[in-house]
mmCIF file of C-alpha atoms and ligand atoms in Angstrom:
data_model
loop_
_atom_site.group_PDB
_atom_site.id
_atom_site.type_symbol
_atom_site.label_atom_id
_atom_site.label_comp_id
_atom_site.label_asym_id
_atom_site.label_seq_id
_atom_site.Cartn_x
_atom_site.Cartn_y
_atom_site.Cartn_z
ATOM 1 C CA UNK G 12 -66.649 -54.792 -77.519
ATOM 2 C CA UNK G 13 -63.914 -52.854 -76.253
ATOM 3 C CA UNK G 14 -64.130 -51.151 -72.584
ATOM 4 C CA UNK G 15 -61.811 -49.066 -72.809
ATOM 5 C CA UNK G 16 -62.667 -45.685 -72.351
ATOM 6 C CA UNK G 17 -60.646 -42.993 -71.405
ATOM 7 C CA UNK G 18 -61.592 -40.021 -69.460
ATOM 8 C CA UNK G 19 -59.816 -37.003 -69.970
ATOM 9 C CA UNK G 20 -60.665 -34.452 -67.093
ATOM 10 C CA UNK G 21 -60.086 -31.032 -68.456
ATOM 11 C CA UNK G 22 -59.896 -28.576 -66.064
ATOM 12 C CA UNK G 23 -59.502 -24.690 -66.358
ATOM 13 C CA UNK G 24 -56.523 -23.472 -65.947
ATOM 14 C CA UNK G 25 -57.273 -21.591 -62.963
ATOM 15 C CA UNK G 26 -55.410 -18.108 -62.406
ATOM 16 C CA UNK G 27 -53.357 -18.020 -59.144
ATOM 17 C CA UNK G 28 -55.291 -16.465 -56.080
ATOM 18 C CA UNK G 29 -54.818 -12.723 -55.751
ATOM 19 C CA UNK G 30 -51.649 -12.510 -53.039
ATOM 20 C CA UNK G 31 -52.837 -10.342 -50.408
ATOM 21 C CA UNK G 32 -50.882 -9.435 -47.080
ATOM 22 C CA UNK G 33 -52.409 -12.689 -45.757
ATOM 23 C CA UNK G 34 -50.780 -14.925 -48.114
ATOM 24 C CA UNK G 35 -47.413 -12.516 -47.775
ATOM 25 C CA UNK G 36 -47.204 -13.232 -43.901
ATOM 26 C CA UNK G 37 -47.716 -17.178 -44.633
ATOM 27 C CA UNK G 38 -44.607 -17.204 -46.685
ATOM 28 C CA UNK G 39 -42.826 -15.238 -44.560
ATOM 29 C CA UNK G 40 -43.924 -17.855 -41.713
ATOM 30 C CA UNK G 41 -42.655 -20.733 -44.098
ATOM 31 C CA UNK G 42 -39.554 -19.012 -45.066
ATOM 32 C CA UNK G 43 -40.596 -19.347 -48.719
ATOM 33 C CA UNK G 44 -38.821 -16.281 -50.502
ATOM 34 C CA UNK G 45 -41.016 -13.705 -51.349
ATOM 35 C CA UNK G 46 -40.139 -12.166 -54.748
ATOM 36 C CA UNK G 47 -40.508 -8.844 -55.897
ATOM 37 C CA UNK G 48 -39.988 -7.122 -59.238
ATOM 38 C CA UNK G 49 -40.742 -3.989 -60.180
ATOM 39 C CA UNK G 50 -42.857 -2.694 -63.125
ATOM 40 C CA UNK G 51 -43.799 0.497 -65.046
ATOM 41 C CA UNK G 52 -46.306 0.391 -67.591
ATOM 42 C CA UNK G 53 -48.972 -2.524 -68.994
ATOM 43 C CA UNK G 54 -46.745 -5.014 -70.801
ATOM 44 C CA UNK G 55 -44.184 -5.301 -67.821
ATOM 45 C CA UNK G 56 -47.392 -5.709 -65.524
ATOM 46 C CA UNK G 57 -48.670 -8.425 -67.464
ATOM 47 C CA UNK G 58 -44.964 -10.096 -67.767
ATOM 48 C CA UNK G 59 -44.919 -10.148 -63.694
ATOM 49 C CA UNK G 60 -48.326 -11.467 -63.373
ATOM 50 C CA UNK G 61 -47.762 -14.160 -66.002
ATOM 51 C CA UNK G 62 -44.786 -16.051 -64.112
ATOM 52 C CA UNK G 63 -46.117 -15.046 -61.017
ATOM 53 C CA UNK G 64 -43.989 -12.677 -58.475
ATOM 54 C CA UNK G 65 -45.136 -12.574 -55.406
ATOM 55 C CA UNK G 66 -45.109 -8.427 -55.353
ATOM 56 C CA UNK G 67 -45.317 -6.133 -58.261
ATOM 57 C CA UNK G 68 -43.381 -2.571 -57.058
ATOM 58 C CA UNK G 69 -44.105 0.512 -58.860
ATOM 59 C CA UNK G 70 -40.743 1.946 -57.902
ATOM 60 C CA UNK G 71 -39.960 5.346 -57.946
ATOM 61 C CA UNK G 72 -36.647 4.286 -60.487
ATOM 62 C CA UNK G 73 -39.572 4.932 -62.616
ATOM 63 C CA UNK G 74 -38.319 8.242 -62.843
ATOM 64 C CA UNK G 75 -34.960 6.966 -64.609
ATOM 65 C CA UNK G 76 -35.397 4.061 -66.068
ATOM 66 C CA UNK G 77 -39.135 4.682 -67.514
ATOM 67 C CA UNK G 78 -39.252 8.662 -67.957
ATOM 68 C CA UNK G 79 -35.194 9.493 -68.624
ATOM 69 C CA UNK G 80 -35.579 12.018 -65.588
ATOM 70 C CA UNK G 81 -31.889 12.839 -63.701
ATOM 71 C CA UNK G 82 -33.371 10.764 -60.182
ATOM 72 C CA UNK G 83 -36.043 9.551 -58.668
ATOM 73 C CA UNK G 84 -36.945 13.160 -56.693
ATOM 74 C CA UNK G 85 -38.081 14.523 -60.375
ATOM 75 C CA UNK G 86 -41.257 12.076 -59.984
ATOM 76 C CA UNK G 87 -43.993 13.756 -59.423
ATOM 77 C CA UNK G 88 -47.326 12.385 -57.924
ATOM 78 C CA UNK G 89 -49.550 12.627 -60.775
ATOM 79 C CA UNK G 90 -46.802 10.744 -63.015
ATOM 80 C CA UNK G 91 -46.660 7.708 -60.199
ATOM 81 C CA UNK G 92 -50.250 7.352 -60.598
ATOM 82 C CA UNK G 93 -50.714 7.455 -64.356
ATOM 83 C CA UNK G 94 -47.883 4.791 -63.971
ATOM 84 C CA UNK G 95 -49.777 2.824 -61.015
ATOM 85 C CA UNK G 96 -52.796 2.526 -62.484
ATOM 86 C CA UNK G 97 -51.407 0.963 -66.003
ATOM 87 C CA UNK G 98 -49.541 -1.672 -64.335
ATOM 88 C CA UNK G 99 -52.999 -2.193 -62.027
ATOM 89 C CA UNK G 100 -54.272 -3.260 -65.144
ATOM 90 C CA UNK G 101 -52.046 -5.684 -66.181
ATOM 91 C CA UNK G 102 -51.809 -7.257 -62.335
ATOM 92 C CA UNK G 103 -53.419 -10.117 -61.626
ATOM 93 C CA UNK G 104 -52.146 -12.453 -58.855
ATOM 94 C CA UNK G 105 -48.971 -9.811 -57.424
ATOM 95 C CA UNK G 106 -49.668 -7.979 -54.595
ATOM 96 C CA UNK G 107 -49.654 -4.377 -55.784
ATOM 97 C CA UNK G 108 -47.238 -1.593 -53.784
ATOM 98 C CA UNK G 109 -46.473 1.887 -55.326
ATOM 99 C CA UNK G 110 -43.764 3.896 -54.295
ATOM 100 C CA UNK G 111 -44.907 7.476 -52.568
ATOM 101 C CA UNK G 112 -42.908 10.279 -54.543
ATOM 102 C CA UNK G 113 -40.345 12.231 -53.094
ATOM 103 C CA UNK G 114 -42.012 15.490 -51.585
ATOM 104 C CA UNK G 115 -45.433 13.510 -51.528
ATOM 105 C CA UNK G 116 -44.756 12.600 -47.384
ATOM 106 C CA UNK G 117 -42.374 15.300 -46.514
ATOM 107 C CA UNK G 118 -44.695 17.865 -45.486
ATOM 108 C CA UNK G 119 -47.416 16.785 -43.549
ATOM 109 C CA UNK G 120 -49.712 14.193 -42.206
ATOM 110 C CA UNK G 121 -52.814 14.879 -43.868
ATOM 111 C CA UNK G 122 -51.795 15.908 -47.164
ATOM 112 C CA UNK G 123 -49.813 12.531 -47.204
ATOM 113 C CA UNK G 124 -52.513 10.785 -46.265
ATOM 114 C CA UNK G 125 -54.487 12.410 -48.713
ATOM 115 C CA UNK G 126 -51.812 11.704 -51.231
ATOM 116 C CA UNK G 127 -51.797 7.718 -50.205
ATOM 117 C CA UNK G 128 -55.183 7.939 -50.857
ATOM 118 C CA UNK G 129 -54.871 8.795 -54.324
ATOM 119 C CA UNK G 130 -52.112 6.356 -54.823
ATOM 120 C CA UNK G 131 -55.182 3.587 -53.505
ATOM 121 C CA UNK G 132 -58.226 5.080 -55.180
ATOM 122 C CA UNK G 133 -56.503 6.236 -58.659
ATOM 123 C CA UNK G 134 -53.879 3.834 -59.052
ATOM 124 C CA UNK G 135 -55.552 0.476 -57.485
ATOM 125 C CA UNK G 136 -52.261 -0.171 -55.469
ATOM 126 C CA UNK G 137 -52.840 -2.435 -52.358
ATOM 127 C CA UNK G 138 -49.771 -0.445 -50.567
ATOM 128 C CA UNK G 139 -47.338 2.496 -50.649
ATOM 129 C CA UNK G 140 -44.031 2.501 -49.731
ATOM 130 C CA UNK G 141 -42.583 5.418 -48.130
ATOM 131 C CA UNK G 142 -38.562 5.545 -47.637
ATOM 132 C CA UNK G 143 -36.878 6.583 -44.201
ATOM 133 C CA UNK G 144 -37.404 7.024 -40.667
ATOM 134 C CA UNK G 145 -37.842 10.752 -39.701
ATOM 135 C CA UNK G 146 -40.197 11.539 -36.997
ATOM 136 C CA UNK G 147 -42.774 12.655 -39.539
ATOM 137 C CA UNK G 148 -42.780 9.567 -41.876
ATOM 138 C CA UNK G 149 -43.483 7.549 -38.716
ATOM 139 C CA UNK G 150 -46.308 9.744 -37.966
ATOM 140 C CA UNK G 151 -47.569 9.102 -41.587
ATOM 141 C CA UNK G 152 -46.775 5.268 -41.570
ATOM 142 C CA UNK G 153 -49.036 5.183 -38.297
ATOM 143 C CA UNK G 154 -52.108 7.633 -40.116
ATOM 144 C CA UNK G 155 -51.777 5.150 -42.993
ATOM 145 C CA UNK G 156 -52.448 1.735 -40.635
ATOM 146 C CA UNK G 157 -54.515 3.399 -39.284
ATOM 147 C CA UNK G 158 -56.629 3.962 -42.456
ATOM 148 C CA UNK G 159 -56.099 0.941 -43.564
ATOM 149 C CA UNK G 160 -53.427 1.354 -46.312
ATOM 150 C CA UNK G 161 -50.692 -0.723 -45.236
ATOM 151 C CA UNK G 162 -47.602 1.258 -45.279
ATOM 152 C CA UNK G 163 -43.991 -0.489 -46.420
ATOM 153 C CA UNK G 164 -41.268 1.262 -45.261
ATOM 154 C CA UNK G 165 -37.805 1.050 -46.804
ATOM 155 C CA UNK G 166 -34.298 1.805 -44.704
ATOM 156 C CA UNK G 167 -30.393 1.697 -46.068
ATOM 157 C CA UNK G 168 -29.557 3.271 -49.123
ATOM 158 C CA UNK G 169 -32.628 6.105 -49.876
ATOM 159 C CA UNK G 170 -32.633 7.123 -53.228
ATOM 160 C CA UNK G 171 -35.111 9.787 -52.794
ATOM 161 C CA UNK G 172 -31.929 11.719 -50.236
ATOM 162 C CA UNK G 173 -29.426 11.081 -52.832
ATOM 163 C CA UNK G 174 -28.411 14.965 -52.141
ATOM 164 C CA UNK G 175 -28.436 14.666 -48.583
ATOM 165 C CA UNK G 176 -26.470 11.205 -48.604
ATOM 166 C CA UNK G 177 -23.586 12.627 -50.809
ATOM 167 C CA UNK G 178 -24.311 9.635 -53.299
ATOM 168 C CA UNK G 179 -25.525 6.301 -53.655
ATOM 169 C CA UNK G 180 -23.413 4.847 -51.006
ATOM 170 C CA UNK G 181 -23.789 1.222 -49.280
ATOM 171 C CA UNK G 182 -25.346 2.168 -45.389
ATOM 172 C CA UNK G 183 -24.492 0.711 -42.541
ATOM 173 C CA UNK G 184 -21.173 -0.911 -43.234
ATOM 174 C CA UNK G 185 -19.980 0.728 -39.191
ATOM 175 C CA UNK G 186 -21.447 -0.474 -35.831
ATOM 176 C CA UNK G 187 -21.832 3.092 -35.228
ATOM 177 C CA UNK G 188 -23.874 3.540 -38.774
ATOM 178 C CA UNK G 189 -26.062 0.194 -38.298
ATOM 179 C CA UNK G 190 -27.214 0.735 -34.614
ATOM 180 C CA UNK G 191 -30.007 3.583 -35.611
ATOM 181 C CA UNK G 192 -30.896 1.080 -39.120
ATOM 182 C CA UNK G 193 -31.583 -1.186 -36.700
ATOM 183 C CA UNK G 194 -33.762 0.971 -34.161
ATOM 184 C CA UNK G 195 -35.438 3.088 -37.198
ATOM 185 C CA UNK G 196 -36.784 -0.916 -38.535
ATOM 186 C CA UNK G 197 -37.885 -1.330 -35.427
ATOM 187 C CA UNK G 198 -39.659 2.401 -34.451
ATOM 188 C CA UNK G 199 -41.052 1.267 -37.918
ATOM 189 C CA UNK G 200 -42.432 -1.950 -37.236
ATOM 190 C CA UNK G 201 -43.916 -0.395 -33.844
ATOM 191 C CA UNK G 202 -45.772 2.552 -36.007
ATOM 192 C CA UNK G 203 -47.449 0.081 -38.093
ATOM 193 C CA UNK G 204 -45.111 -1.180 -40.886
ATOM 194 C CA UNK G 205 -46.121 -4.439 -42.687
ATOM 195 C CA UNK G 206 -42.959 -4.962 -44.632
ATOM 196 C CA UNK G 207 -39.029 -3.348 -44.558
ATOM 197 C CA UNK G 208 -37.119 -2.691 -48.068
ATOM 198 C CA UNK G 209 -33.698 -2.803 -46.990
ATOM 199 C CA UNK G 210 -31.533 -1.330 -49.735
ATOM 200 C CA UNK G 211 -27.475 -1.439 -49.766
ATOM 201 C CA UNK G 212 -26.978 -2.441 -46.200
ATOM 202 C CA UNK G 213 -24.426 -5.643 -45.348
ATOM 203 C CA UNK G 214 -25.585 -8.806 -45.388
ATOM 204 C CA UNK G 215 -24.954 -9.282 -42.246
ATOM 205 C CA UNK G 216 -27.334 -6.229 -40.939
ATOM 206 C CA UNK G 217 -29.867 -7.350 -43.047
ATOM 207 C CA UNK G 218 -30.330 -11.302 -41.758
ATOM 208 C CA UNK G 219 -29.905 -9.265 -38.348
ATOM 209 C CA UNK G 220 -32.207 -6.460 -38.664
ATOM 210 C CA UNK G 221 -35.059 -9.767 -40.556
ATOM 211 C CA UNK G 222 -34.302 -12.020 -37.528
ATOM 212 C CA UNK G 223 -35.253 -9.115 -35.183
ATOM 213 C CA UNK G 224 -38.531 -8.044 -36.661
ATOM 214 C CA UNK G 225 -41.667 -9.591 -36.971
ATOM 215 C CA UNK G 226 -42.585 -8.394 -40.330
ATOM 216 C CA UNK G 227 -41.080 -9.436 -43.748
ATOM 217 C CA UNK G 228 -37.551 -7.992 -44.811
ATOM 218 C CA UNK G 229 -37.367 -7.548 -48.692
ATOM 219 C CA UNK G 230 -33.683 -6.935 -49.902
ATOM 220 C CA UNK G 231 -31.329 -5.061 -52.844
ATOM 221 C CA UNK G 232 -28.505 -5.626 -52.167
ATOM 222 C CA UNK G 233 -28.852 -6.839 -48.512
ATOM 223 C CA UNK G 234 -27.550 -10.223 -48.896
ATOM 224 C CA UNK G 235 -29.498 -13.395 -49.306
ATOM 225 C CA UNK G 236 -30.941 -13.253 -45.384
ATOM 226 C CA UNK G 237 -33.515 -11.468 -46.183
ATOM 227 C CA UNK G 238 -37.500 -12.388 -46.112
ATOM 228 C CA UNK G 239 -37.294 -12.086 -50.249
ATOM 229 C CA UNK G 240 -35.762 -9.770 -53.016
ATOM 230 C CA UNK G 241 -36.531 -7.000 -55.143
ATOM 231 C CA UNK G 242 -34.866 -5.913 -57.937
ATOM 232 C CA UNK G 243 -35.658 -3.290 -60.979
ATOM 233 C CA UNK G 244 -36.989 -4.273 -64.126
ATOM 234 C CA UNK G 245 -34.250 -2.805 -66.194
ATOM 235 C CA UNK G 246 -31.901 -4.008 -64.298
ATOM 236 C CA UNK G 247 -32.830 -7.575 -64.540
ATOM 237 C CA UNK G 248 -33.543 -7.433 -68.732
ATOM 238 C CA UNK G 249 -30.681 -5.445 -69.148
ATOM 239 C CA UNK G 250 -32.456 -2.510 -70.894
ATOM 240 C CA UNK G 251 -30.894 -0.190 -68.336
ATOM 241 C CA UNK G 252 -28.005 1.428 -69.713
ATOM 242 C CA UNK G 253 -27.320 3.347 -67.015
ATOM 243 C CA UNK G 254 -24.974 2.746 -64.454
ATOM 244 C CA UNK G 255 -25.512 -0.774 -62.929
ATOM 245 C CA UNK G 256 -25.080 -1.194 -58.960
ATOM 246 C CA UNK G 257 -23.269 -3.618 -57.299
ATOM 247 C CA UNK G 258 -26.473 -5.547 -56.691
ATOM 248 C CA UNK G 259 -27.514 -6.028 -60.011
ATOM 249 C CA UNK G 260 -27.804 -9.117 -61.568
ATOM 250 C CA UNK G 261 -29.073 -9.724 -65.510
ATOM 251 C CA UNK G 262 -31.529 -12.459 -65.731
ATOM 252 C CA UNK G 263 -32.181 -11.466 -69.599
ATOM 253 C CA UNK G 264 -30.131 -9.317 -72.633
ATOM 254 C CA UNK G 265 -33.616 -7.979 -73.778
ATOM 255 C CA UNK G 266 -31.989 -4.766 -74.646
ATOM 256 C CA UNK G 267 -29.607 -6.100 -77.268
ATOM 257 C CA UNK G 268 -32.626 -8.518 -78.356
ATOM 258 C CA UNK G 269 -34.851 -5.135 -78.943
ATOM 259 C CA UNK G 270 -31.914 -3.538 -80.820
ATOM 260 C CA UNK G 271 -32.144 -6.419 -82.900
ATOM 261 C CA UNK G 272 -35.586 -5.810 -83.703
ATOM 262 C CA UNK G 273 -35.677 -2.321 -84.272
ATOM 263 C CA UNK G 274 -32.263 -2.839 -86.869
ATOM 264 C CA UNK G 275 -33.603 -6.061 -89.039
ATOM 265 C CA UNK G 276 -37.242 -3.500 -89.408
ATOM 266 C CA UNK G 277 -34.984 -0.645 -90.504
ATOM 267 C CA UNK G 278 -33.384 -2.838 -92.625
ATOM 268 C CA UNK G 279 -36.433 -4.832 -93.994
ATOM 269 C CA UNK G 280 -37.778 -1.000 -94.945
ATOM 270 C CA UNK G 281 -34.879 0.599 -96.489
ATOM 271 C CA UNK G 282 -34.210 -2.405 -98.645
ATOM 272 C CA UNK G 283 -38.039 -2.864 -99.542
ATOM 273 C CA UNK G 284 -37.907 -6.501 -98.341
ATOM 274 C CA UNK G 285 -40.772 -5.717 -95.779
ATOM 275 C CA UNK G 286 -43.496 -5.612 -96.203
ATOM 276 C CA UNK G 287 -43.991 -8.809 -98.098
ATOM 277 C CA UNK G 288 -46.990 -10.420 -99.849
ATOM 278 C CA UNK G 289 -48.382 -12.321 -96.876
ATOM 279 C CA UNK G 290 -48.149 -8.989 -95.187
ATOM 280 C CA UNK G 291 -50.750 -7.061 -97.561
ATOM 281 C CA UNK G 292 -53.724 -7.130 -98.909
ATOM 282 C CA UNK G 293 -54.898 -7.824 -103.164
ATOM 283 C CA UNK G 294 -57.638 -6.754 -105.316
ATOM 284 C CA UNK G 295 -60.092 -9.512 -106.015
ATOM 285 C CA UNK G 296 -59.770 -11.161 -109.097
ATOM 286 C CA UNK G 297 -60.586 -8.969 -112.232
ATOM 287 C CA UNK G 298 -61.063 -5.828 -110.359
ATOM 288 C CA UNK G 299 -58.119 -4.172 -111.264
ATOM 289 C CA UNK G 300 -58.576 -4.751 -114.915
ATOM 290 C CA UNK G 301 -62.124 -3.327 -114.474
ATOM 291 C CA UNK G 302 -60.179 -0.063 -112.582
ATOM 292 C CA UNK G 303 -57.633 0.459 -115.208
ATOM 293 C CA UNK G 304 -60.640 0.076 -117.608
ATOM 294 C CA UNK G 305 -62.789 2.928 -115.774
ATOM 295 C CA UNK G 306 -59.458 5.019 -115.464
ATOM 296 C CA UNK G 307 -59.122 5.623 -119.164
ATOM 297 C CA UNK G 308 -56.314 5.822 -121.484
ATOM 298 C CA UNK G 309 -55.036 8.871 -119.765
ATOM 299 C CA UNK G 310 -55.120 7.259 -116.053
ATOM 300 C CA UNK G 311 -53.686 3.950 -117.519
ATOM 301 C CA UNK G 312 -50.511 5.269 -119.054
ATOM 302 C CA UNK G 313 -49.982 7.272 -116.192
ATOM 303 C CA UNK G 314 -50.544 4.277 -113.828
ATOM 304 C CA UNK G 315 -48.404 2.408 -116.525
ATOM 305 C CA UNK G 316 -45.451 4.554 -116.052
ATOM 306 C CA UNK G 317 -45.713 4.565 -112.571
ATOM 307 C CA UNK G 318 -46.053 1.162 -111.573
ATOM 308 C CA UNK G 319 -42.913 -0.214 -114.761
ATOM 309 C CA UNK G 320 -40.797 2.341 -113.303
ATOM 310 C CA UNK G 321 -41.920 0.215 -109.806
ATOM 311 C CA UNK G 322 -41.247 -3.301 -111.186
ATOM 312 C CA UNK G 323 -37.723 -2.064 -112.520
ATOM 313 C CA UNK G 324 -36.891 -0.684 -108.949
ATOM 314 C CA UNK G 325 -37.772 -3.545 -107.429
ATOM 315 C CA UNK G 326 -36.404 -6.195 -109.839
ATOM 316 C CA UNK G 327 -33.166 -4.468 -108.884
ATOM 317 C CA UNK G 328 -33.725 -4.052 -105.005
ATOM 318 C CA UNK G 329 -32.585 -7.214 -103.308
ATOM 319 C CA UNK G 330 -35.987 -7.963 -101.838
ATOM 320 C CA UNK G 331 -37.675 -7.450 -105.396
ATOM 321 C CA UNK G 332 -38.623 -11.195 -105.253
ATOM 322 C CA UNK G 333 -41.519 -10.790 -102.819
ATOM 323 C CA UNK G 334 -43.099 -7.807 -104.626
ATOM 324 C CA UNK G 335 -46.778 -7.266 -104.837
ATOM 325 C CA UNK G 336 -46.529 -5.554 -108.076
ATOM 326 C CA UNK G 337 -46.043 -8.018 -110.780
ATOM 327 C CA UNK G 338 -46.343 -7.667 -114.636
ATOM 328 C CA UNK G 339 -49.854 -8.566 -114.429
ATOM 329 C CA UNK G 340 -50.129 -5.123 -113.240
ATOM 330 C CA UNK G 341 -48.942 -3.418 -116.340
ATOM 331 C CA UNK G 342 -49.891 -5.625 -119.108
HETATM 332 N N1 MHF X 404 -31.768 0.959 -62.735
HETATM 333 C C1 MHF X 404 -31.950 1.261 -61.447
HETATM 334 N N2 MHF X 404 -31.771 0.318 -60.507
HETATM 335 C C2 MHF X 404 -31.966 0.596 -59.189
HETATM 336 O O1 MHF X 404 -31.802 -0.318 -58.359
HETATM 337 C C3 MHF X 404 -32.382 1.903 -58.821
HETATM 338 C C4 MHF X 404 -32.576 2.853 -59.847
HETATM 339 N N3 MHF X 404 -32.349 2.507 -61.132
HETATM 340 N N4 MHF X 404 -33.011 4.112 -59.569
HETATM 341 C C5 MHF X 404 -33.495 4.401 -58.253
HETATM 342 C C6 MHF X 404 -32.704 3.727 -57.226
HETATM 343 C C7 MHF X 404 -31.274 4.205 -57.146
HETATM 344 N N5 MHF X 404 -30.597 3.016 -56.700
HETATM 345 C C8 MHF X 404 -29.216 2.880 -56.619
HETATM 346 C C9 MHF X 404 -28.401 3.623 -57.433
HETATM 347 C C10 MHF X 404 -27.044 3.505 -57.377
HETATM 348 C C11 MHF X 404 -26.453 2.618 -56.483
HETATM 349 C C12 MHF X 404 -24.984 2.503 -56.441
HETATM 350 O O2 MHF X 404 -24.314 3.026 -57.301
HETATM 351 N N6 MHF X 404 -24.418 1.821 -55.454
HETATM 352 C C13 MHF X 404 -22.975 1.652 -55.411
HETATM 353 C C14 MHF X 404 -22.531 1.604 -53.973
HETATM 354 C C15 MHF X 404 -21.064 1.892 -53.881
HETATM 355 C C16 MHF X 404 -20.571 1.926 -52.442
HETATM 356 O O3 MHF X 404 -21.069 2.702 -51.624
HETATM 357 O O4 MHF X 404 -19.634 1.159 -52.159
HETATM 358 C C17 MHF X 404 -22.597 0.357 -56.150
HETATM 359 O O5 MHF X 404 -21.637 0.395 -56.908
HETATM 360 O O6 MHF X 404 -23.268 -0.668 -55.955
HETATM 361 C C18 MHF X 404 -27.275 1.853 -55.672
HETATM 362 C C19 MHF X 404 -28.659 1.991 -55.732
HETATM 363 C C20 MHF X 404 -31.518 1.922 -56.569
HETATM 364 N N7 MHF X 404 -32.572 2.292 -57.487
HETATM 365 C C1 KIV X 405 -35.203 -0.396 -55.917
HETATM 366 C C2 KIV X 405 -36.586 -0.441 -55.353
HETATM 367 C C3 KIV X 405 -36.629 -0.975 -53.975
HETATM 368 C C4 KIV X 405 -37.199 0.918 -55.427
HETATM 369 O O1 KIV X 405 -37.462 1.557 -54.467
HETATM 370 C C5 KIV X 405 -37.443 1.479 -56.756
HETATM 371 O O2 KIV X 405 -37.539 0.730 -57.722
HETATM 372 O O3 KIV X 405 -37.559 2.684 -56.854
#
């Protein structure tokens, strides 16, 4: 008698850990990368959860690259939120930061707290990021510690000023431009910030600016020195067909894969090729003799017409062979 028996262990496949700031701050400590991708809506939430990033941004390019608006300061609150909250629900293991909207800090404490709070409470983001260093968004990145939404703050190249800056232009690229990127990371740090997006700054500044803070650096285009990257979704899958920064790498040509798609369904339509048998449903057996029966004479030639006129069209259409209309049908 045979002994040999096998055990086969199966064990669930467990879901990673939710990342928290905890976990963030250990791979900062270990120098692990930390990787960030951005997301808009359900599916792309899912698609960063499933391959695990570390952090799942709800940028403000939502604006563009997501609602076709002319820049990121056309975002309003509400919209970042509707946003937030669909990618909440396709986040599992990412730590979850939304992007405050331009105009939603630039007033006053409260009503940015207040704002922040929504961001939390509607959206189910575990942190906002707010761009600059003005007195005021210090004050507000020190009222959000303080209420225990941990602010990210984001230096170098801010989108949301893209009037005041004259363009998208690379910061810090003079001694005399870098010094106050390098104080404004650390006046952030001081008021409470638990991470720094540093955005278009040399790579140089960047491993600088990360070897003089405490807190984790994440880059665009700030060189690989950095505590990890972020980049945007459409940039990455290449369905942005905008115009594509220096910093952009394409990990994916999704866009000329879904042009594919929506061209061979055109196609399948117009030449009647789709949908085919397997992709429809039949009558039981004898039913629609007993229909054509019920119909009458009258109902019956009319159906008769109908469906030979059918059966020539498609015997001449090139996807006639998969037809669900066969002679049985008119006999
Ligand atoms: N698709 C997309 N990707 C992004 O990274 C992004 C957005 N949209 N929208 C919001 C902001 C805007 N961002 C931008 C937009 C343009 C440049 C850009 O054109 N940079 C120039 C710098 C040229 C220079 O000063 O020398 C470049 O060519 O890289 C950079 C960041 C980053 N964000
Ligand atoms: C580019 C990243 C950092 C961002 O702020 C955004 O997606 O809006």
């Amino acid at each position: 008698m045979s002994s040999n028996i096998v055990y086969i262990v199966v064990r669930p496949t467990a879901a990673p850990p939710k990342t928290t700031l905890h976990t963030l701050y250990q791979l900062h400590a270990s120098r692990t990368p930390i990787t960030v991708l951005t997301a808009y809506d359900y599916p792309t939430a899912r698609a960063c959860s499933a391959h695990p990033v570390d952090i799942t941004l709800v940028g403000d390019s939502l604006a563009q690259v997501a609602l076709g608006l002319p820049s990121t300061t056309h975002l309003t609150l509400d919209a970042l939120i509707h946003h937030t909250a669909a990618v909440a629900r396709g986040t599992t293991s990412p730590f979850l930061i939304a992007d405050m909207p331009f105009g939603s800090y630039h007033t006053d404490v409260p009503s940015a707290l207040a704002n922040a709070v929504r961001i939390v409470r509607e959206g189910s983001a575990d942190a906002v990021k707010l761009e600059g260093s003005s007195p005021l968004v210090r004050s507000v990145v020190r009222a959000l510690a303080d209420a225990g939404i941990p602010p990210v703050a984001h230096l170098g190249l801010l989108p949301q000023r893209v009037a005041a800056m004259g363009g998208y232009r690379v910061q810090g690229r003079t001694a005399a431009d870098a010094r106050p990127i390098i104080r404004d990371a650390r006046l952030l740090q001081a008021a409470g910030a638990v991470a720094l997006v540093l955005e278009a700054v040399p790579a140089a500044l960047a491993a600088y600016i990360t070897a003089s803070l405490r807190i984790p650096t994440i880059g665009i285009g700030a060189g690989p020195h950095t505590s990890g990257q972020v980049l945007v979704w459409d940039d990455v899958m290449a369905t942005w067909e905008g115009h594509k920064a220096k910093f952009v790498r394409r990990f994916a040509d999704v866009g000329a894969e879904v042009g594919r798609g929506v061209a061979g369904y055109v196609d399948a339509v117009r030449r009647r090729e789709f949908p085919g048998e397997k992709e429809g449903y039949a009558m039981r057996p004898g039913e629609w003799e007993k229909l054509m029966q019920m119909e009458g004479s009258e109902g019956q030639s009319a159906a008769y017409k109908y469906l030979r006129d059918r059966l020539i069209q498609l015997r001449n259409s090139p996807g006639g062979g998969s037809s669900q209309i066969t002679r049985r049908h008119i006999t």
